[in-house]
Amino acid sequence: ASVMTRELILLRGLPGSGKSTLADVLSESGKYPIFSIDDYFTDKNGLYDFRFQENHLAYNQCEESVRTAMLLGTQKIILHNTFTLEWEMEPYFKLASEHSYRVHVATVENRHGSANVHAIPEEHIERMRSKYSVKL
């Protein structure tokens, strides 16, 4: 019997691009887990409250959630973050390698013209856009 391939899908893109929406589609209505740094800042009622000084804790929690899902042998794991900078993806490449997951990186484009749901100022998004690099 062949071993089922296990997949880690990293969705990257600017705020408002539709990462969480695509993550929901890929999770097949919650069949597969979805993780994000935003999880840390979102309470059980869905209210988002970003606290910059706790950002490192959010990164740690996200990595731990992915590691735990991998240890459980979850077939498909979806992760959506802006991942503006290459180094932000590195821990996940490392985890995937350690736990024999195949990695897919997809950049989500904002083709629908919607604004981001976290009310991030346009000048902040513009700064992110200027640093964003895509490997083609």
Short mmCIF file of C-alpha atoms in Angstrom, two decimals:
data_model
loop_
_atom_site.label_atom_id
_atom_site.label_comp_id
_atom_site.label_asym_id
_atom_site.label_seq_id
_atom_site.Cartn_x
_atom_site.Cartn_y
_atom_site.Cartn_z
CA ALA A 1 0.00 0.00 0.00
CA SER A 2 1.29 3.46 -0.87
CA VAL A 3 1.66 6.04 1.86
CA MET A 4 -0.69 8.96 1.35
CA THR A 5 1.15 12.18 0.56
CA ARG A 6 0.75 14.80 3.24
CA GLU A 7 0.42 18.41 2.13
CA LEU A 8 1.20 21.78 3.68
CA ILE A 9 -0.37 24.66 1.78
CA LEU A 10 0.95 28.16 2.50
CA LEU A 11 -1.30 30.94 1.23
CA ARG A 12 0.41 34.31 1.10
CA GLY A 13 -0.85 37.70 0.05
CA LEU A 14 -1.55 41.21 1.18
CA PRO A 15 -4.36 41.96 3.63
CA GLY A 16 -7.70 41.78 1.83
CA SER A 17 -6.47 39.52 -0.96
CA GLY A 18 -8.78 36.66 0.02
CA LYS A 19 -6.41 34.29 1.81
CA SER A 20 -8.90 33.24 4.49
CA THR A 21 -11.65 32.76 1.94
CA LEU A 22 -9.43 30.49 -0.18
CA ALA A 23 -8.26 28.67 2.97
CA ASP A 24 -11.91 27.87 3.76
CA VAL A 25 -12.40 26.48 0.25
CA LEU A 26 -9.25 24.34 0.48
CA SER A 27 -10.20 23.01 3.92
CA GLU A 28 -13.33 21.49 2.33
CA SER A 29 -15.69 23.06 4.90
CA GLY A 30 -13.44 22.42 7.87
CA LYS A 31 -12.35 18.88 7.00
CA TYR A 32 -8.71 20.06 7.17
CA PRO A 33 -7.25 22.50 9.72
CA ILE A 34 -6.56 26.13 8.88
CA PHE A 35 -3.99 28.14 10.83
CA SER A 36 -3.02 31.80 10.77
CA ILE A 37 -1.14 34.29 12.91
CA ASP A 38 -4.48 36.12 13.11
CA ASP A 39 -5.85 33.19 15.18
CA TYR A 40 -3.89 34.48 18.15
CA PHE A 41 -5.53 37.91 17.97
CA THR A 42 -9.08 36.68 17.32
CA ASP A 43 -11.29 35.83 20.29
CA LYS A 44 -13.97 33.12 20.39
CA ASN A 45 -16.57 35.67 19.23
CA GLY A 46 -14.50 36.43 16.13
CA LEU A 47 -13.34 39.84 17.34
CA TYR A 48 -9.86 40.76 16.10
CA ASP A 49 -7.55 42.80 18.32
CA PHE A 50 -3.97 43.08 17.06
CA ARG A 51 -1.32 43.78 19.70
CA PHE A 52 2.08 44.35 18.08
CA GLN A 53 4.00 43.62 21.30
CA GLU A 54 2.53 40.08 21.27
CA ASN A 55 3.27 39.41 17.61
CA HIS A 56 6.12 37.00 18.44
CA LEU A 57 3.70 34.96 20.57
CA ALA A 58 1.30 34.77 17.64
CA TYR A 59 4.13 33.47 15.40
CA ASN A 60 5.05 30.86 18.02
CA GLN A 61 1.45 29.72 18.48
CA CYS A 62 0.97 29.37 14.74
CA GLU A 63 4.14 27.26 14.38
CA GLU A 64 3.15 25.09 17.34
CA SER A 65 -0.33 24.52 15.87
CA VAL A 66 1.18 23.41 12.57
CA ARG A 67 3.75 21.18 14.35
CA THR A 68 0.98 19.52 16.40
CA ALA A 69 -1.14 18.89 13.31
CA MET A 70 1.90 17.34 11.60
CA LEU A 71 2.63 15.11 14.59
CA LEU A 72 -0.97 13.90 14.36
CA GLY A 73 -0.32 13.01 10.71
CA THR A 74 -2.99 15.39 9.39
CA GLN A 75 -3.19 14.79 5.64
CA LYS A 76 -3.62 18.41 4.59
CA ILE A 77 -2.76 21.56 6.57
CA ILE A 78 -3.62 25.04 5.34
CA LEU A 79 -1.81 28.10 6.59
CA HIS A 80 -2.65 31.67 5.58
CA ASN A 81 -0.50 34.63 6.53
CA THR A 82 0.74 37.64 4.63
CA PHE A 83 4.20 36.01 4.42
CA THR A 84 5.46 39.26 2.90
CA LEU A 85 9.06 38.30 3.63
CA GLU A 86 10.75 35.04 2.70
CA TRP A 87 12.04 34.33 6.24
CA GLU A 88 8.47 34.19 7.56
CA MET A 89 7.94 30.95 5.59
CA GLU A 90 11.23 29.30 6.62
CA PRO A 91 10.00 27.66 9.86
CA TYR A 92 7.22 25.97 7.90
CA PHE A 93 9.60 24.69 5.22
CA LYS A 94 11.70 23.23 8.04
CA LEU A 95 8.69 21.61 9.75
CA ALA A 96 7.49 20.18 6.45
CA SER A 97 10.91 18.67 5.83
CA GLU A 98 11.11 17.19 9.33
CA HIS A 99 7.64 15.63 9.10
CA SER A 100 7.67 14.60 5.41
CA TYR A 101 5.11 17.09 4.13
CA ARG A 102 5.07 18.38 0.59
CA VAL A 103 4.90 22.20 0.57
CA HIS A 104 2.82 24.33 -1.79
CA VAL A 105 3.14 28.11 -1.73
CA ALA A 106 0.39 30.10 -3.42
CA THR A 107 0.14 33.86 -3.65
CA VAL A 108 -3.45 35.09 -3.46
CA GLU A 109 -4.25 38.12 -5.58
CA ASN A 110 -6.95 40.65 -4.78
CA ARG A 111 -8.96 40.46 -8.02
CA HIS A 112 -12.27 41.15 -6.31
CA GLY A 113 -11.43 44.68 -5.16
CA SER A 114 -12.44 44.10 -1.54
CA ALA A 115 -10.79 45.88 1.36
CA ASN A 116 -9.11 43.95 4.17
CA VAL A 117 -11.31 42.90 7.09
CA HIS A 118 -8.86 44.08 9.76
CA ALA A 119 -9.05 47.76 8.79
CA ILE A 120 -5.31 47.96 8.12
CA PRO A 121 -4.38 51.43 6.88
CA GLU A 122 -3.69 51.67 3.14
CA GLU A 123 -0.20 53.13 3.71
CA HIS A 124 0.72 50.06 5.81
CA ILE A 125 -0.47 47.74 3.02
CA GLU A 126 1.50 49.85 0.54
CA ARG A 127 4.67 49.30 2.63
CA MET A 128 4.01 45.54 2.65
CA ARG A 129 3.44 45.60 -1.10
CA SER A 130 6.81 47.27 -1.67
CA LYS A 131 8.65 44.49 0.25
CA TYR A 132 6.67 41.59 -1.19
CA SER A 133 8.72 39.26 -3.36
CA VAL A 134 7.40 36.43 -5.52
CA LYS A 135 9.54 33.61 -6.94
CA LEU A 136 8.49 32.83 -10.49
#
